Coordinates of C-alpha atoms and ligand atoms in Angstrom, one line a residue:
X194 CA -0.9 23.2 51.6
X195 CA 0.2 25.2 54.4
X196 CA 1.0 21.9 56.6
X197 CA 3.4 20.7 53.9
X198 CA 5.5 23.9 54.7
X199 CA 6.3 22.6 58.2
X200 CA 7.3 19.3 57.7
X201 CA 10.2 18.2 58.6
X202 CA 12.2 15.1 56.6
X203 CA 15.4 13.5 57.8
X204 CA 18.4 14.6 56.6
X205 CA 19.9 11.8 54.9
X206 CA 17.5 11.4 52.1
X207 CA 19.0 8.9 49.1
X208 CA 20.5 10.8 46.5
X209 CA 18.5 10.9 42.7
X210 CA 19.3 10.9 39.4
X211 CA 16.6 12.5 37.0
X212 CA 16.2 10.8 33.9
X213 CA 14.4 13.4 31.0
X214 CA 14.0 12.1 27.5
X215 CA 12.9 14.0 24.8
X216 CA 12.1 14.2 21.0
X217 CA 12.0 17.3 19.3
X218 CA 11.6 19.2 22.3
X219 CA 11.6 23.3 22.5
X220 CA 14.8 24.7 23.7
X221 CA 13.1 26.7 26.5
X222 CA 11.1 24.4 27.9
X223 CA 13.7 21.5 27.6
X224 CA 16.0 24.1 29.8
X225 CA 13.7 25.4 32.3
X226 CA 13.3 21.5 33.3
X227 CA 17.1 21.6 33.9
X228 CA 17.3 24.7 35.9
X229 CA 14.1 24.4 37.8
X230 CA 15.5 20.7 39.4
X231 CA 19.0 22.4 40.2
X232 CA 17.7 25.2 41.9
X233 CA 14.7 23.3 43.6
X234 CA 16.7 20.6 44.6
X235 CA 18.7 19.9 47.9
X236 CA 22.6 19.8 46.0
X237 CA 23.1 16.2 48.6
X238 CA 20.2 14.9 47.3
X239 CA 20.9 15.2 43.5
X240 CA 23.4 13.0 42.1
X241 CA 22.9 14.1 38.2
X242 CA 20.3 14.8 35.6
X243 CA 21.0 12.4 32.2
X244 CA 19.1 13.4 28.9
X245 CA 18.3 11.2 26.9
X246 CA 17.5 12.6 23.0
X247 CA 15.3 9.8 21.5
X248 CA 17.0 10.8 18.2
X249 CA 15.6 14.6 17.6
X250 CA 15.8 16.6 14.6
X251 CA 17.1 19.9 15.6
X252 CA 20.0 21.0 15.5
X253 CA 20.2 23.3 18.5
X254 CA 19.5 19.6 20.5
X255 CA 23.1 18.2 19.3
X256 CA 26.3 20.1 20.3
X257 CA 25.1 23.4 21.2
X258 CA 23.1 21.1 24.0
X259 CA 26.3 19.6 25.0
X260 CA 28.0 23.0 25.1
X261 CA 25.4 24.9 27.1
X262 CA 25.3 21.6 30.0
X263 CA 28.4 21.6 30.8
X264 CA 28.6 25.1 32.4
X265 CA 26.2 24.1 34.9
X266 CA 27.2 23.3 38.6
X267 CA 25.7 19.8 38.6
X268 CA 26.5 17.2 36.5
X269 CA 24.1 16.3 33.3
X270 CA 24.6 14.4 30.8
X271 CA 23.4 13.9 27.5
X272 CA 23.0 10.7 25.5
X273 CA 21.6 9.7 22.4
X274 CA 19.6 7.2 21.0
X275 CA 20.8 5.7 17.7
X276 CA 17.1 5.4 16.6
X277 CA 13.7 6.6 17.2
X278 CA 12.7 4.1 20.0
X279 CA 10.0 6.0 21.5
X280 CA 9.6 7.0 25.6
X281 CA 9.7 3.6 27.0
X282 CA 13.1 2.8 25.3
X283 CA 14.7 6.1 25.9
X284 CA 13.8 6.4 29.6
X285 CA 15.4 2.4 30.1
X286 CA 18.7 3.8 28.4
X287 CA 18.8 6.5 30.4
X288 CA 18.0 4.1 34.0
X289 CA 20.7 1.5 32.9
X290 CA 23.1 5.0 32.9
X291 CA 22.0 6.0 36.3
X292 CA 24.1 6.2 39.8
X293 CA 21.8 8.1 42.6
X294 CA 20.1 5.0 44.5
X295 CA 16.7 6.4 43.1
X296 CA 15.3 7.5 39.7
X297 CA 13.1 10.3 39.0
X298 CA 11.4 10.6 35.3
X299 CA 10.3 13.3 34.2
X300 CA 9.2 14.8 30.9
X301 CA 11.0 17.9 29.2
X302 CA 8.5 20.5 29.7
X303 CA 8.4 20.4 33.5
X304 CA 9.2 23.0 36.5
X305 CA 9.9 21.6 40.1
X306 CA 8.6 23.5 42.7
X307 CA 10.6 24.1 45.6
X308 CA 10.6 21.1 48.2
X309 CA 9.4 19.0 45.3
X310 CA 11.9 16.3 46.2
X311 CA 12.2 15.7 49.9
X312 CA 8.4 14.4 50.1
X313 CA 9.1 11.9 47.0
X314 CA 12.4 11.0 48.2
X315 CA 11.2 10.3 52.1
X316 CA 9.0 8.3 51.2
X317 CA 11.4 5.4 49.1
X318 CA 13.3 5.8 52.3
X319 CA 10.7 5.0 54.3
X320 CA 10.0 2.0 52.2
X321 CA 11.8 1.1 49.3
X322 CA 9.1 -0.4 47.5
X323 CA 7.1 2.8 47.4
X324 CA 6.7 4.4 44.3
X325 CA 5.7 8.2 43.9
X326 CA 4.8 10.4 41.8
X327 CA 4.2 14.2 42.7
X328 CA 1.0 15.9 42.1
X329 CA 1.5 17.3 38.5
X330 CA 0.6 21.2 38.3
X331 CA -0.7 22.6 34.7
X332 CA 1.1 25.0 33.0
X333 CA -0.7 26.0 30.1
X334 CA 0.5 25.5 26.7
X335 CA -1.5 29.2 25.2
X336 CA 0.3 31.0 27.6
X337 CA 2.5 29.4 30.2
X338 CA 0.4 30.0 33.1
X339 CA 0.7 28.3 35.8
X340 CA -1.8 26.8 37.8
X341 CA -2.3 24.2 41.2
X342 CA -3.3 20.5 40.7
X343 CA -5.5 19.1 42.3
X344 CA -5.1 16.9 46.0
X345 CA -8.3 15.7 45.5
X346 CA -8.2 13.7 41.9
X347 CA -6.0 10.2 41.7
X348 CA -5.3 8.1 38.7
X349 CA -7.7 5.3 36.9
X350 CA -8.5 4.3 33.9
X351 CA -11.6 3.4 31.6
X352 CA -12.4 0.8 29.2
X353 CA -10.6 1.7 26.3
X354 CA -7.1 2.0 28.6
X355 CA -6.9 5.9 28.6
X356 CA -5.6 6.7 31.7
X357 CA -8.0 8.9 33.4
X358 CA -7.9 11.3 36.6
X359 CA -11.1 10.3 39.0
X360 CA -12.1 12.2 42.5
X361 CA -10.5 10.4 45.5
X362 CA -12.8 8.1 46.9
X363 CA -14.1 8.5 50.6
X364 CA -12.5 5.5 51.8
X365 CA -8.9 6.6 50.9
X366 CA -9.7 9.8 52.6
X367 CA -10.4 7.8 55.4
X368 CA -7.7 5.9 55.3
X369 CA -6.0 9.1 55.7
X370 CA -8.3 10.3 58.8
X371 CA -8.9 13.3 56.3
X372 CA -4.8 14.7 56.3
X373 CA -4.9 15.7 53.2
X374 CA -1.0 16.3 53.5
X375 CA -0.8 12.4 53.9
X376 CA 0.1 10.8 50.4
X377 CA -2.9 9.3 48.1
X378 CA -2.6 5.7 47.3
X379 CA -3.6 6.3 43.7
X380 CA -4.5 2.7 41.5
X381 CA -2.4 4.0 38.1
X382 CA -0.1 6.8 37.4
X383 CA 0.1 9.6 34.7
X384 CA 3.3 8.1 33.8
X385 CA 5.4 10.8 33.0
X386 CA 7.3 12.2 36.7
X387 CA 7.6 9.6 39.3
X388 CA 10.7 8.3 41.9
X389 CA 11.2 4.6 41.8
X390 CA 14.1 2.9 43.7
X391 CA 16.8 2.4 41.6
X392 CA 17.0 -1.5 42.1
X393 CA 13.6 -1.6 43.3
X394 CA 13.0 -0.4 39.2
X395 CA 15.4 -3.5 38.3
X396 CA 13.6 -5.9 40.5
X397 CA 10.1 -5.6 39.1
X398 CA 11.0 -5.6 35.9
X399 CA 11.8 -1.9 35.1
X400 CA 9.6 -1.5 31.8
X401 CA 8.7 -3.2 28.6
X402 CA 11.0 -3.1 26.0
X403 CA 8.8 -4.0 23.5
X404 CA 6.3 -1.2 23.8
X405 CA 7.2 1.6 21.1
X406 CA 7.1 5.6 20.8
X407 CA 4.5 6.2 23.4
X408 CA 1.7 4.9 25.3
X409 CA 0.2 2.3 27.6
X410 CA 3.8 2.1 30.0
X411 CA 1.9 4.2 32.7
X412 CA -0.7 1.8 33.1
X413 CA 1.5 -1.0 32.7
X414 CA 3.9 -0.5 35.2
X415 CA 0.9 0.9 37.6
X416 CA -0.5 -2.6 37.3
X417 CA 2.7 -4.5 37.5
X418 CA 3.3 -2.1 41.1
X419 CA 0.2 -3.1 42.4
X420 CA 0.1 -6.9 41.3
X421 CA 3.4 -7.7 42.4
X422 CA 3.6 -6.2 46.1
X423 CA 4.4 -2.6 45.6
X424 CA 2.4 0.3 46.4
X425 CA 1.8 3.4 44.3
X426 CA 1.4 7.1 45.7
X427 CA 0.9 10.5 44.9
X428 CA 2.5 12.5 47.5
X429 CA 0.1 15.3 48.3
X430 CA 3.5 17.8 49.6
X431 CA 5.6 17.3 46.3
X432 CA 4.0 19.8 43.3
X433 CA 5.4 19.7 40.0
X434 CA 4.3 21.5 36.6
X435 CA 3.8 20.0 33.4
X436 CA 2.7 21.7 30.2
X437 CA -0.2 19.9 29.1
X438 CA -0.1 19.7 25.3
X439 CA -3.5 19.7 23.0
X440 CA -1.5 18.3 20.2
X441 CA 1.9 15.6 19.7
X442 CA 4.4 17.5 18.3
X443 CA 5.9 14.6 16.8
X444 CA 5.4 11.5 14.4
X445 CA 3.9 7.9 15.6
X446 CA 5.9 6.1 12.8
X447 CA 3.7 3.6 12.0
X448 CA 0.3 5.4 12.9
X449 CA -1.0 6.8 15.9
X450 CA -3.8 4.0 16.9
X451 CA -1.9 1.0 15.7
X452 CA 1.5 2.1 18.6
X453 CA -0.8 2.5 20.9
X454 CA -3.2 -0.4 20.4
X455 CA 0.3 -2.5 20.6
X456 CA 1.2 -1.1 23.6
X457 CA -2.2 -1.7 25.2
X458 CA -3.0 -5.3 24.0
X459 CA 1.0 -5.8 25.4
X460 CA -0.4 -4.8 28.8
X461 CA -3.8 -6.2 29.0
X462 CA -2.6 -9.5 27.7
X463 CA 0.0 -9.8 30.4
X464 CA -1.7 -8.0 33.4
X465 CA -5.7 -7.9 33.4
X466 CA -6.4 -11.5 32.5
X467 CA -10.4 -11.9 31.8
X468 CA -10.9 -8.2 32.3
X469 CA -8.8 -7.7 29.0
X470 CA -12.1 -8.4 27.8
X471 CA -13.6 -5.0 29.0
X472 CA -11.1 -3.5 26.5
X473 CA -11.0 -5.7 23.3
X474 CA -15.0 -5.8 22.9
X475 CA -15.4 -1.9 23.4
X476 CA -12.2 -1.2 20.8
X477 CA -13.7 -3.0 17.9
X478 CA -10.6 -4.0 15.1
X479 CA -7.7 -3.9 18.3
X480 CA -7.4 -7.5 18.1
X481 CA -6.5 -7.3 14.7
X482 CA -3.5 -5.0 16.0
X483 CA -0.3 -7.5 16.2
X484 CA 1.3 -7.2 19.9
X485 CA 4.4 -9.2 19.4
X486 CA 5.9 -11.3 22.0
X487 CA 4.9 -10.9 25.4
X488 CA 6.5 -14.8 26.8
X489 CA 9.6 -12.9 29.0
X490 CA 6.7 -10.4 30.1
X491 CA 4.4 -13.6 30.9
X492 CA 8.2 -14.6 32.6
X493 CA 8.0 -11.9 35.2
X494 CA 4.7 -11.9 36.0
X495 CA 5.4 -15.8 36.7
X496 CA 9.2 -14.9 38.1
X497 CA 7.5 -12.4 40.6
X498 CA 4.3 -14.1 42.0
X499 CA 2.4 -11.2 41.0
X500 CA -1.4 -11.6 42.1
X501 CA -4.2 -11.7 39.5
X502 CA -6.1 -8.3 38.2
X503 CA -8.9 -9.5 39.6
X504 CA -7.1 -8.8 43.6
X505 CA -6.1 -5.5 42.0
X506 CA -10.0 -4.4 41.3
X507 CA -11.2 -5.7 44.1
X508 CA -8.0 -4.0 46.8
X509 CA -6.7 -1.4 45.1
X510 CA -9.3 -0.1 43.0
X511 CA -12.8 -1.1 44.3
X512 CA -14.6 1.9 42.2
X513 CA -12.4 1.4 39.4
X514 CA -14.5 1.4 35.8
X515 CA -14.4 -2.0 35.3
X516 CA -16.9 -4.1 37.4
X517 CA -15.1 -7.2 39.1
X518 CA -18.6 -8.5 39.4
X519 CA -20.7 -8.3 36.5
X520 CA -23.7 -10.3 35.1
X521 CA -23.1 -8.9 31.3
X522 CA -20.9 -7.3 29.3
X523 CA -21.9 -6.9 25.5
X524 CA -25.2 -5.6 23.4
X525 CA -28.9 -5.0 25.2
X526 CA -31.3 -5.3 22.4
X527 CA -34.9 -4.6 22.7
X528 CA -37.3 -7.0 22.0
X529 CA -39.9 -5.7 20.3
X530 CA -37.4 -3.5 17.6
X531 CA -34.6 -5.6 17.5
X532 CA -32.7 -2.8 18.0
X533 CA -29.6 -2.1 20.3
X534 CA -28.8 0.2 23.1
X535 CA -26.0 2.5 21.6
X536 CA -24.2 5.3 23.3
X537 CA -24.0 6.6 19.9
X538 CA -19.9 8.3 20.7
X539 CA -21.8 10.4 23.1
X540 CA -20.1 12.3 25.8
X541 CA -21.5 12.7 29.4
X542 CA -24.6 14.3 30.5
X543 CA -26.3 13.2 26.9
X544 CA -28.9 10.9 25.9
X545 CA -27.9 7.2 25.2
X546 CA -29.4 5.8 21.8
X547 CA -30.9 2.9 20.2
X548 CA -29.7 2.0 17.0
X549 CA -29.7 -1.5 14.8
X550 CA -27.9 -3.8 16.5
X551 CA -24.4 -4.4 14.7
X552 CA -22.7 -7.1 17.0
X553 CA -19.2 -4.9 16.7
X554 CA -19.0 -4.2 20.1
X555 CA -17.7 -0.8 20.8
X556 CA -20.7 2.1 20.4
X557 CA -23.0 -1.2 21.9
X558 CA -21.8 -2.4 24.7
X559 CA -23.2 -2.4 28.0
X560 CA -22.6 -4.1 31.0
X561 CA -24.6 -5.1 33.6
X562 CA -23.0 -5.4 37.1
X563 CA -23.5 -7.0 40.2
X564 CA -24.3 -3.4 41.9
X565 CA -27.0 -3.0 39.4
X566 CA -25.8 0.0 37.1
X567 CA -26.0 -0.2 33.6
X568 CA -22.6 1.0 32.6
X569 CA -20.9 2.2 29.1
X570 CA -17.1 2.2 30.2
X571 CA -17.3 5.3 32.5
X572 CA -20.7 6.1 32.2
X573 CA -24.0 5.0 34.0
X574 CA -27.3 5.1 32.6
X575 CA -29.3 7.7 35.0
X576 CA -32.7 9.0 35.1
X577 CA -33.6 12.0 36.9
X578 CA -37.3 12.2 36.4
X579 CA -40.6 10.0 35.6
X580 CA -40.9 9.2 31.8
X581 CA -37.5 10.4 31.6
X582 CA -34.9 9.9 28.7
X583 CA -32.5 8.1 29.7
X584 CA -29.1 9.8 30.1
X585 CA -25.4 8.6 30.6
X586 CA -23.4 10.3 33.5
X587 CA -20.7 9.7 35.2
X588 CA -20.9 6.5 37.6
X589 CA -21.2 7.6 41.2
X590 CA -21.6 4.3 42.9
X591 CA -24.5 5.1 45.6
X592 CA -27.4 3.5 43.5
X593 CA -29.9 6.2 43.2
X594 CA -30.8 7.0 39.9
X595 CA -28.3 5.0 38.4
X596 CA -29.9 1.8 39.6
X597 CA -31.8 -0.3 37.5
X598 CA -33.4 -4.3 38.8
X599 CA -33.1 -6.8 35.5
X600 CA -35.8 -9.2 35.6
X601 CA -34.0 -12.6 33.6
X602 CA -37.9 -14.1 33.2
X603 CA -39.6 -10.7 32.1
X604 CA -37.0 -9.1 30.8
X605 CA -37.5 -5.9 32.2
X606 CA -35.1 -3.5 33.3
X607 CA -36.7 -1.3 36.3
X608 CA -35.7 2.1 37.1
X609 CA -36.4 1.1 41.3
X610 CA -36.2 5.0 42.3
X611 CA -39.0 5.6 39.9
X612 CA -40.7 2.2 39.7
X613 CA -40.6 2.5 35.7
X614 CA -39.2 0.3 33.0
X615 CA -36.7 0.8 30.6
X616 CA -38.8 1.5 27.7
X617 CA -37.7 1.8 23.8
X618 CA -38.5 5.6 23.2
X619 CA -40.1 8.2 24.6
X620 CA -43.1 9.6 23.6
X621 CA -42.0 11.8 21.0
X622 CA -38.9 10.4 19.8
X623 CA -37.9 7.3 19.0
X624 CA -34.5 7.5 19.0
X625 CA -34.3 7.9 22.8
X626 CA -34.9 5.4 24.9
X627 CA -36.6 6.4 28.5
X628 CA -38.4 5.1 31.3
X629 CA -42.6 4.6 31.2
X630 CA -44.9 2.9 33.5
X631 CA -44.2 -1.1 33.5
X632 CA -46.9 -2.7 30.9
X633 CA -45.5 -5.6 30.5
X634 CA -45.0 -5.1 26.3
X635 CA -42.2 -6.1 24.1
X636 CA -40.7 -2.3 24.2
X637 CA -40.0 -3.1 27.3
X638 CA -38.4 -6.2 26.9
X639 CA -34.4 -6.7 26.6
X640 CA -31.7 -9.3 26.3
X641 CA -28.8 -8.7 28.5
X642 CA -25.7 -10.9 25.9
X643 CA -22.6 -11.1 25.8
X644 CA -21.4 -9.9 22.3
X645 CA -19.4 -12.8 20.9
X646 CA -15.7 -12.2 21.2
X647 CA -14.0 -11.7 18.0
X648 CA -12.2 -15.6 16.4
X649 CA -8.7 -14.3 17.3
X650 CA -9.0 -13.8 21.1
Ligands
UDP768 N1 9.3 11.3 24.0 C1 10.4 10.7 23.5 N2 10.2 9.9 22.3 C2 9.0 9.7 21.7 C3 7.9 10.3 22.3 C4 8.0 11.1 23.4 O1 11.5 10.9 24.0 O2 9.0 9.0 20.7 C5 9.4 12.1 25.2 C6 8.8 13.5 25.1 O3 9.7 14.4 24.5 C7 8.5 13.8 26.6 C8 8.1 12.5 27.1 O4 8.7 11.5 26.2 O5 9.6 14.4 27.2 C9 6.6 12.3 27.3 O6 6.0 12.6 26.0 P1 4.8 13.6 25.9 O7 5.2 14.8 26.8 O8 4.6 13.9 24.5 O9 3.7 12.9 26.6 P2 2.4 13.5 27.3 O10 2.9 14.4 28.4 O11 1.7 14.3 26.3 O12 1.6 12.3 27.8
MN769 MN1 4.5 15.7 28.6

């Protein structure tokens, strides 16, 4: 943005060290990281790049690594795990190395842009418990192109804890009386490039240590920020590129959905209290996933007075996918069929379902929220014209077609723009459920319940 370009930051910025870890990572890209921060930093400002090798297989990563560092004008360092420990792990090694008075992550396949670092570091100088990330810039992984992020996305999250980017709502654009130069408050982070305080990192708790390979630390320590009297940014004037990669080029030791799972139960059982819920009943089998011990975790929260998730939702993240106020949260079943509302693994802009009900959660759960939408994690159920199917898009908050009056003693569900009721089918299909002029019979009926949480919660 051209008003980034005449900015002006003080001079005596605190110095960084930039932490990278990496497994398996490409020789070119790894290096490009390197050169891009010394050429696209301010010398003053850059105390020393540390890489940390999460205990890669290639041999060009050992000593020819070593070799080719040390001919560079600024001091890096490279360090080795003994194991396969995974992100988390690799990036705490790499902090408890540190010197600069604040830490900058970021992953091996990056490029700084120039003045990537003033805008981050101004604002930890400004206030220490700031934490920033830059707005991350896509270089393609086809053919290396590079191309602009976007000001106008921030971070969430849905139900199933993939972190998410949303539009920025108007009310943090007018919090920034529309400067779009202004940093974003953004609820979570991407996780991988962000400045954080050096002890600022040590005083909230730096990261889990019990969270393996990859996964679920980006929403963590977003939450932990938030809950515990921090504040999380995107700064709007700081552009860095990351190459967004379709596939892992490496092993989950372990498998894939059970690391992750892990990660994720470690985080919502510590951080979301009842709102974990949102998460376990949508992600049928997770609570069978074993999360380990999560009492020194507990410890901090405890330690820190860190407010509950509920103050997060409600402050930080008031359009955030999961409703603070809800009136259900499980199956809608029709009365007349027996059957169940079912997104059927649908993406957006298709029609929902109705399938036998199957009391697993995940495909059939709705909930039912205190603004009236019938959501299915990100996704409303919306109906753009009379006798309608019924479609799921995304949630936009200003009622509209995506509002819908429960009636607890007819058991209706009325479309109010239309003045129809959820009905089981259309005319012509029965598999898709649509809206019909109220007639007060059992396909129009539904039960709004909670789907019994699984034994082990
Ligand atoms: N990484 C690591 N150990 C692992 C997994 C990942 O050191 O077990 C590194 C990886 O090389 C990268 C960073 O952590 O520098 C983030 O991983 P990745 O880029 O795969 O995550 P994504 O950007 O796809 O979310
Ligand atoms: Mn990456």
């Amino acid at each position: 943005m051209e008003r980034c370009k005449t900015k002006v930051y003080p001079d005596n910025l605190p110095t960084t060290s930039v932490v990278i870890v990496f497994h398996n990572e490409a020789w070119s890209t790894l290096l490009r990281t390197v050169h891009s921060v010394i050429n696209r930093s301010p010398r003053q400002m850059l105390e020393e790049i540390i890489l940390v090798d999460d205990a890669s297989e290639r041999d060009f990563l050992k000593r020819p690594l070593e070799n080719y560092v040390k001919k560079l004008k600024v001091p890096v360092y490279v360090i080795r795990m003994e194991q396969r420990s995974g992100l988390i792990r690799a990036r705490l090694k790499g902090a408890a190395a540190s010197k600069g008075q604040v830490i900058t992550f970021l992953d091996a396949h990056c490029e700084c842009t120039v003045g990537w670092l003033e805008p981050l570091l101004a604002r930890i100088k400004a206030d220490r418990r700031t934490v920033v990330c830059p707005i991350i810039d896509v270089i393609s992984d086809d053919t290396f192109e590079y191309m602009a992020g976007s000001d106008m996305t921030y971070g969430g999250f849905n139900w199933k804890l993939n972190f998410r980017w949303y539009p920025v709502p108007q009310r943090e654009m007018d919090r920034r009386k529309g400067d779009r130069t202004l940093p974003v408050r953004t609820p979570t982070m991407a996780g991988g490039l962000f400045s954080i305080d050096r002890n600022y990192f040590q005083e909230i708790g730096t990261y889990d240590a019990g969270m393996d390979i990859w996964g679920g630390e980006n929403l963590e320590i977003s939450f932990r920020i938030w809950q515990c009297g921090g504040t999380l940014e995107i700064v709007t004037c700081s552009h860095v590129g990351h190459v967004f990669r379709k596939a892992t080029p490496y092993t989950f030791p372990g498998g894939t959905g059970q690391i992750i799972n892990k990660n994720n139960r470690r985080l919502a059982e510590v951080w979301m209290d009842e709102f974990k819920n949102f998460f376990y009943i949508i992600s049928p089998g997770v609570t069978k996933v074993d999360y380990g011990d999560i009492s020194s975790r507990a410890g901090l929260r405890q330690k820190l007075q860190c407010k509950p998730f509920s103050w997060y939702l409600e402050n930080v993240y008031p359009d955030s996918q999961i409703p603070r106020h809800y009136f259900s949260l499980g199956e809608i079943r029709n009365v007349e069929t027996n059957q169940c509302l079912d997104n059927m693994a649908r993406k957006e802009n298709e029609k929902v379902g109705i399938f036998n009900c199957h009391g697993m959660g995940g495909n059939q759960v709705f909930s039912y929220t205190a603004n009236k939408e019938i959501r299915t994690d990100d996704l409303c159920l919306d109906v753009s014209k009379l006798n309608g199917p019924v479609t799921m898009l995304k949630c936009h908050h200003l009622k509209g077609n995506q509002l819908w009056e429960y009636d607890p003693v007819k058991l209706t569900l009325l479309h109010v723009n239309s003045n129809q009721c959820l009905d089981k089918a259309t005319e012509d299909d029965s598999q898709v459920p649509s809206i019909r002029d109220c007639n007060g019979n059992r396909s129009q009926q539904w039960l709004l319940r909670n789907v019994t949480l699984p034994e082990t919660l």
